[in-house]
Amino acid sequence: MDMEELLEQLLEECRPYTQEGKVATYIPELAKGNREDLGIYVLRSDGRHYQAGDYKKRFTIQSVVKPILLLQALMDNGKDFVRARVGVEATGKPFDAINVTDQTLLSEHINPMVNMGAIAMCTLIKGKNGEERFQRLLELTRALAGDPEIALDEAVYLSEKRTGNKNRALGFLLKTYGMIEDDDVEEVLDCYFKACSISVNSKNLANIGYVLASRGKRPQTEERIFPSAYAHYVNAILATCGMYDGSGDFAVKVGVPAKSGVGGGIMAVVPTRMGIGIFGPALDGKGNSVAGIRLLEQLSQQMYLSIF
Ligand code: GLN
């Protein structure tokens, strides 16, 4: 069976699992998503690409932007600076957890793949204000995806901004504990809300995943976007915390670095071999695409993708 047929077959086998999940509603605009959607785009290191299902549909990147935020912070400040400010231990907690007990919050307690760490990451991006930081992040997203048309979904951004009070709480906690220096927390949050609301499709995620898989190089070119050391850094954190408190289960089932988002996207990185973009907005209780994970699990078994 060729790759095209394999994807079609796996997609049809996995589509029923969309019924086991729910489209996110806590950001009102996301509630408009269609539960049955499921799509996949695979970009291989030989330059070939394969796709099936709803791979053309657009959705907001949501937390899949977190590795891009981390990359931009690394590119702007270097590894030591970033590492000193945001930790790398898996939190084992939900993405929006308020990770504070009676003890002082330390950089070691946060991780760039969950909201608190990602909000902190927004302040590490260079730019004179939130808007300039966001524009630089958008440019990096376009460069990684090789798609200059990628843009902000204004409706989702405004919906997040209006309802994102838990993220606001996280931002003010970071400020309280001296973990962000910016005076205007709302401006930091604005950059975060916009970052989550970048509109992409499965092909974009596959291309971004591919650059991480090839450790910084764009497909079929020698053009380097970032140093290979940053790919090692980001991929390691994706493997340990990219699926939040579902990361261990995902490592056992699929076995590759990956990042999910509540828009239904999953970006998977198969080092040296391929980038994979998934879209399936019916989510499990942890905010990960139910059918998307099934599809990756099947593909991983068929193609021996696990790195473990
Ligand atoms: N914008 C979302 C939030 O901050 C991102 C969360 C996610 O995709 N898991 O709540």
Short mmCIF file of C-alpha atoms and ligand atoms in Angstrom, two decimals:
data_model
loop_
_atom_site.label_atom_id
_atom_site.label_comp_id
_atom_site.label_asym_id
_atom_site.label_seq_id
_atom_site.Cartn_x
_atom_site.Cartn_y
_atom_site.Cartn_z
CA MET A 1 0.00 0.00 0.00
CA ASP A 2 1.39 3.41 -0.84
CA MET A 3 1.51 6.28 1.60
CA GLU A 4 -1.49 8.08 0.07
CA GLU A 5 -3.69 5.00 0.50
CA LEU A 6 -2.37 4.35 3.99
CA LEU A 7 -3.33 7.86 5.14
CA GLU A 8 -6.80 7.58 3.58
CA GLN A 9 -7.38 4.25 5.28
CA LEU A 10 -6.13 5.34 8.69
CA LEU A 11 -8.17 8.50 8.49
CA GLU A 12 -11.38 6.61 7.85
CA GLU A 13 -10.56 4.18 10.66
CA CYS A 14 -9.92 7.03 13.09
CA ARG A 15 -12.74 9.41 12.16
CA PRO A 16 -15.28 7.67 14.45
CA TYR A 17 -13.13 8.64 17.44
CA THR A 18 -14.02 12.29 16.81
CA GLN A 19 -17.32 11.37 18.52
CA GLU A 20 -15.46 10.72 21.77
CA GLY A 21 -14.22 14.29 22.03
CA LYS A 22 -15.64 17.77 22.42
CA VAL A 23 -14.83 21.00 20.63
CA ALA A 24 -13.38 23.60 23.06
CA THR A 25 -16.03 26.06 24.23
CA TYR A 26 -14.21 28.01 26.95
CA ILE A 27 -13.02 30.36 24.21
CA PRO A 28 -16.49 31.10 22.75
CA GLU A 29 -15.28 31.54 19.16
CA LEU A 30 -13.76 28.02 19.15
CA ALA A 31 -17.19 26.53 19.86
CA LYS A 32 -18.00 27.14 16.17
CA GLY A 33 -15.58 24.32 15.20
CA ASN A 34 -16.91 21.16 13.56
CA ARG A 35 -16.46 18.09 15.75
CA GLU A 36 -16.26 15.63 12.83
CA ASP A 37 -13.29 17.30 11.14
CA LEU A 38 -10.10 15.28 10.85
CA GLY A 39 -7.14 15.94 8.57
CA ILE A 40 -3.48 15.04 8.22
CA TYR A 41 -0.53 16.36 6.20
CA VAL A 42 2.83 14.57 6.17
CA LEU A 43 5.99 16.19 4.78
CA ARG A 44 8.93 13.81 4.33
CA SER A 45 12.63 14.52 4.15
CA ASP A 46 12.72 13.42 0.48
CA GLY A 47 10.45 16.41 -0.24
CA ARG A 48 7.34 14.31 -0.86
CA HIS A 49 4.14 15.16 0.93
CA TYR A 50 0.96 13.21 1.54
CA GLN A 51 -2.37 14.34 2.88
CA ALA A 52 -5.89 13.15 3.66
CA GLY A 53 -9.20 14.40 5.05
CA ASP A 54 -9.74 18.00 6.17
CA TYR A 55 -6.12 19.00 5.75
CA LYS A 56 -6.98 22.25 3.96
CA LYS A 57 -9.18 23.63 6.73
CA ARG A 58 -7.90 26.55 8.74
CA PHE A 59 -7.94 26.70 12.53
CA THR A 60 -6.16 28.70 15.20
CA ILE A 61 -2.73 27.51 16.22
CA GLN A 62 -3.41 27.87 19.97
CA SER A 63 -0.76 26.12 22.04
CA VAL A 64 1.10 24.84 19.00
CA VAL A 65 2.55 28.36 18.97
CA LYS A 66 4.40 27.63 22.23
CA PRO A 67 7.44 25.97 20.60
CA ILE A 68 7.58 28.93 18.17
CA LEU A 69 7.50 31.37 21.12
CA LEU A 70 10.32 29.37 22.68
CA LEU A 71 12.32 29.41 19.43
CA GLN A 72 11.92 33.17 19.09
CA ALA A 73 13.01 33.66 22.72
CA LEU A 74 16.05 31.43 22.12
CA MET A 75 16.94 33.25 18.91
CA ASP A 76 16.67 36.62 20.65
CA ASN A 77 18.50 35.80 23.89
CA GLY A 78 20.41 32.50 23.64
CA LYS A 79 19.94 29.31 25.63
CA ASP A 80 21.44 30.28 28.99
CA PHE A 81 19.34 33.41 29.33
CA VAL A 82 16.08 31.61 28.49
CA ARG A 83 16.92 28.56 30.61
CA ALA A 84 17.54 30.77 33.65
CA ARG A 85 14.08 32.33 33.35
CA VAL A 86 11.79 29.46 32.37
CA GLY A 87 12.40 25.87 33.52
CA VAL A 88 12.23 22.67 31.50
CA GLU A 89 10.71 20.10 33.87
CA ALA A 90 7.41 18.56 32.76
CA THR A 91 4.65 19.96 34.96
CA GLY A 92 2.38 16.89 34.80
CA LYS A 93 -0.45 19.41 35.16
CA PRO A 94 -3.16 20.81 32.89
CA PHE A 95 -2.07 23.52 30.44
CA ASP A 96 -3.73 26.33 32.38
CA ALA A 97 -2.75 25.13 35.87
CA ILE A 98 -2.02 27.77 38.46
CA ASN A 99 1.21 26.23 39.64
CA VAL A 100 1.52 27.98 42.96
CA THR A 101 1.46 26.59 46.45
CA ASP A 102 2.46 28.36 49.65
CA GLN A 103 6.04 28.32 48.42
CA THR A 104 7.55 31.03 46.28
CA LEU A 105 7.07 30.51 42.56
CA LEU A 106 10.43 29.92 40.88
CA SER A 107 11.48 29.70 37.25
CA GLU A 108 12.07 25.96 37.82
CA HIS A 109 8.33 25.52 38.42
CA ILE A 110 7.26 26.70 34.99
CA ASN A 111 7.64 25.16 31.55
CA PRO A 112 7.39 26.88 28.14
CA MET A 113 4.79 24.35 26.88
CA VAL A 114 2.12 25.33 29.42
CA ASN A 115 0.39 28.70 29.65
CA MET A 116 2.32 30.21 32.53
CA GLY A 117 5.69 29.52 30.92
CA ALA A 118 4.47 30.67 27.51
CA ILE A 119 3.20 33.97 28.92
CA ALA A 120 6.64 34.48 30.51
CA MET A 121 8.19 33.63 27.13
CA CYS A 122 6.26 36.49 25.49
CA THR A 123 8.28 38.97 27.56
CA LEU A 124 11.58 37.48 26.33
CA ILE A 125 10.83 38.30 22.69
CA LYS A 126 12.54 41.49 21.57
CA GLY A 127 10.35 44.43 20.52
CA LYS A 128 9.44 47.81 21.88
CA ASN A 129 5.85 46.79 22.69
CA GLY A 130 3.48 43.80 22.60
CA GLU A 131 2.47 44.45 18.99
CA GLU A 132 6.07 44.55 17.73
CA ARG A 133 6.85 41.32 19.60
CA PHE A 134 3.81 39.67 18.06
CA GLN A 135 4.76 40.83 14.55
CA ARG A 136 8.22 39.29 14.94
CA LEU A 137 6.64 36.03 16.13
CA LEU A 138 4.25 36.08 13.16
CA GLU A 139 7.19 36.57 10.77
CA LEU A 140 9.00 33.59 12.30
CA THR A 141 5.83 31.46 12.00
CA ARG A 142 5.56 32.41 8.32
CA ALA A 143 9.23 31.61 7.72
CA LEU A 144 9.01 28.21 9.46
CA ALA A 145 5.85 27.28 7.55
CA GLY A 146 7.13 28.75 4.26
CA ASP A 147 3.80 30.55 3.96
CA PRO A 148 3.80 34.38 3.86
CA GLU A 149 -0.01 34.44 3.94
CA ILE A 150 -0.34 33.23 7.54
CA ALA A 151 -2.34 35.84 9.49
CA LEU A 152 -4.14 36.58 12.73
CA ASP A 153 -7.73 35.34 13.23
CA GLU A 154 -9.15 38.56 14.64
CA ALA A 155 -12.41 37.01 15.90
CA VAL A 156 -10.63 34.31 17.95
CA TYR A 157 -8.14 36.86 19.29
CA LEU A 158 -10.93 39.15 20.52
CA SER A 159 -12.80 36.17 21.98
CA GLU A 160 -9.69 35.08 23.92
CA LYS A 161 -8.96 38.59 25.09
CA ARG A 162 -12.51 39.01 26.37
CA THR A 163 -12.67 35.70 28.23
CA GLY A 164 -9.04 34.86 29.11
CA ASN A 165 -9.21 35.65 32.81
CA LYS A 166 -7.32 32.59 33.96
CA ASN A 167 -4.44 33.60 31.69
CA ARG A 168 -4.70 37.08 33.20
CA ALA A 169 -4.36 35.51 36.66
CA LEU A 170 -1.26 33.63 35.48
CA GLY A 171 0.24 36.84 34.07
CA PHE A 172 -0.29 38.75 37.32
CA LEU A 173 1.16 35.89 39.37
CA LEU A 174 4.29 35.96 37.20
CA LYS A 175 4.50 39.69 37.82
CA THR A 176 3.95 39.25 41.59
CA TYR A 177 6.84 36.79 41.81
CA GLY A 178 9.15 39.01 39.76
CA MET A 179 9.20 36.60 36.83
CA ILE A 180 8.23 39.18 34.27
CA GLU A 181 9.77 42.60 34.28
CA ASP A 182 7.28 44.31 31.97
CA ASP A 183 5.14 46.86 33.74
CA ASP A 184 2.14 46.38 31.55
CA VAL A 185 0.94 42.82 32.13
CA GLU A 186 -2.09 43.33 29.88
CA GLU A 187 0.23 44.11 26.96
CA VAL A 188 2.16 40.88 27.61
CA LEU A 189 -1.13 38.99 27.65
CA ASP A 190 -2.21 40.70 24.45
CA CYS A 191 0.87 39.30 22.70
CA TYR A 192 0.03 35.84 24.10
CA PHE A 193 -3.64 36.00 22.99
CA LYS A 194 -2.61 37.10 19.50
CA ALA A 195 0.05 34.38 19.31
CA CYS A 196 -2.61 31.73 20.10
CA SER A 197 -4.93 33.17 17.45
CA ILE A 198 -2.66 32.76 14.41
CA SER A 199 -4.63 30.99 11.69
CA VAL A 200 -2.97 27.90 10.17
CA ASN A 201 -3.77 24.62 8.41
CA SER A 202 -2.33 21.09 8.72
CA LYS A 203 0.17 21.78 5.93
CA ASN A 204 1.58 24.76 7.88
CA LEU A 205 2.02 22.60 11.00
CA ALA A 206 3.72 19.84 8.98
CA ASN A 207 6.17 22.37 7.55
CA ILE A 208 6.96 23.85 10.97
CA GLY A 209 7.38 20.32 12.40
CA TYR A 210 9.65 19.49 9.51
CA VAL A 211 12.05 22.36 10.33
CA LEU A 212 12.30 21.07 13.90
CA ALA A 213 12.82 17.52 12.57
CA SER A 214 15.64 18.69 10.29
CA ARG A 215 17.12 20.67 13.19
CA GLY A 216 16.64 24.13 11.79
CA LYS A 217 16.60 23.75 8.00
CA ARG A 218 13.73 24.43 5.61
CA PRO A 219 12.59 21.53 3.40
CA GLN A 220 14.67 20.91 0.28
CA THR A 221 17.02 23.83 0.90
CA GLU A 222 20.13 24.45 2.90
CA GLU A 223 18.52 27.56 4.31
CA ARG A 224 18.96 27.50 8.08
CA ILE A 225 16.37 29.31 10.20
CA PHE A 226 17.88 28.57 13.62
CA PRO A 227 20.92 26.74 15.08
CA SER A 228 20.55 22.96 15.52
CA ALA A 229 21.14 23.32 19.28
CA TYR A 230 17.77 25.09 19.56
CA ALA A 231 16.02 22.17 17.84
CA HIS A 232 17.51 19.79 20.42
CA TYR A 233 16.27 22.10 23.18
CA VAL A 234 12.74 22.51 21.81
CA ASN A 235 12.27 18.87 20.71
CA ALA A 236 13.31 17.59 24.14
CA ILE A 237 10.72 19.79 25.85
CA LEU A 238 8.09 18.74 23.30
CA ALA A 239 8.80 15.06 24.03
CA THR A 240 8.45 15.58 27.79
CA CYS A 241 5.70 18.23 28.06
CA GLY A 242 4.26 18.95 24.59
CA MET A 243 1.01 17.12 25.32
CA TYR A 244 0.79 18.53 28.89
CA ASP A 245 -0.33 15.90 31.43
CA GLY A 246 -0.88 13.50 28.52
CA SER A 247 2.80 13.56 27.49
CA GLY A 248 3.78 10.22 29.06
CA ASP A 249 0.84 8.42 27.50
CA PHE A 250 1.62 10.01 24.12
CA ALA A 251 5.30 9.02 24.41
CA VAL A 252 4.25 5.39 24.95
CA LYS A 253 1.65 5.39 22.18
CA VAL A 254 3.31 7.53 19.51
CA GLY A 255 6.85 8.22 20.68
CA VAL A 256 7.78 11.47 18.94
CA PRO A 257 8.09 15.10 20.07
CA ALA A 258 4.74 16.82 19.49
CA LYS A 259 2.63 19.80 20.47
CA SER A 260 -1.13 20.05 20.70
CA GLY A 261 -3.49 23.02 20.83
CA VAL A 262 -7.14 23.49 21.78
CA GLY A 263 -7.93 24.56 18.20
CA GLY A 264 -7.51 20.86 17.36
CA GLY A 265 -4.00 21.03 15.93
CA ILE A 266 -1.14 18.66 16.65
CA MET A 267 2.33 19.24 15.24
CA ALA A 268 4.52 16.12 15.35
CA VAL A 269 8.27 16.07 14.79
CA VAL A 270 9.88 12.84 13.59
CA PRO A 271 13.58 13.69 13.87
CA THR A 272 15.41 13.56 10.50
CA ARG A 273 12.38 11.94 8.83
CA MET A 274 9.23 14.07 8.70
CA GLY A 275 6.96 16.80 9.97
CA ILE A 276 3.30 15.96 10.54
CA GLY A 277 0.33 18.33 10.88
CA ILE A 278 -2.98 17.11 12.29
CA PHE A 279 -6.32 18.86 12.59
CA GLY A 280 -9.12 17.33 14.68
CA PRO A 281 -10.96 19.78 16.97
CA ALA A 282 -12.81 17.17 19.09
CA LEU A 283 -10.66 17.17 22.24
CA ASP A 284 -10.18 14.90 25.23
CA GLY A 285 -10.33 16.22 28.80
CA LYS A 286 -6.69 17.32 28.62
CA GLY A 287 -7.23 19.49 25.56
CA ASN A 288 -5.66 17.09 23.04
CA SER A 289 -7.33 15.94 19.79
CA VAL A 290 -8.80 12.48 20.45
CA ALA A 291 -8.92 11.23 16.87
CA GLY A 292 -5.66 13.07 16.09
CA ILE A 293 -3.79 11.05 18.71
CA ARG A 294 -5.36 7.81 17.41
CA LEU A 295 -4.28 8.69 13.90
CA LEU A 296 -0.70 9.39 15.01
CA GLU A 297 -0.65 6.19 17.04
CA GLN A 298 -1.66 4.13 14.01
CA LEU A 299 0.78 5.90 11.71
CA SER A 300 3.60 5.48 14.23
CA GLN A 301 2.98 1.72 14.41
CA GLN A 302 2.78 1.31 10.65
CA MET A 303 5.88 3.37 9.94
CA TYR A 304 7.98 2.68 13.04
CA LEU A 305 8.12 6.33 13.99
CA SER A 306 8.80 6.02 17.74
CA ILE A 307 12.18 7.39 18.73
CA PHE A 308 12.22 5.37 21.95
N1 GLN B 1 -5.21 30.10 24.00
C1 GLN B 1 -5.35 28.93 24.81
C2 GLN B 1 -5.34 29.30 26.27
O1 GLN B 1 -4.49 30.04 26.64
C3 GLN B 1 -4.27 27.94 24.50
C4 GLN B 1 -4.38 26.67 25.31
C5 GLN B 1 -4.14 25.41 24.52
O2 GLN B 1 -4.13 25.37 23.30
N2 GLN B 1 -4.00 24.34 25.26
O3 GLN B 1 -6.13 28.89 27.04
#
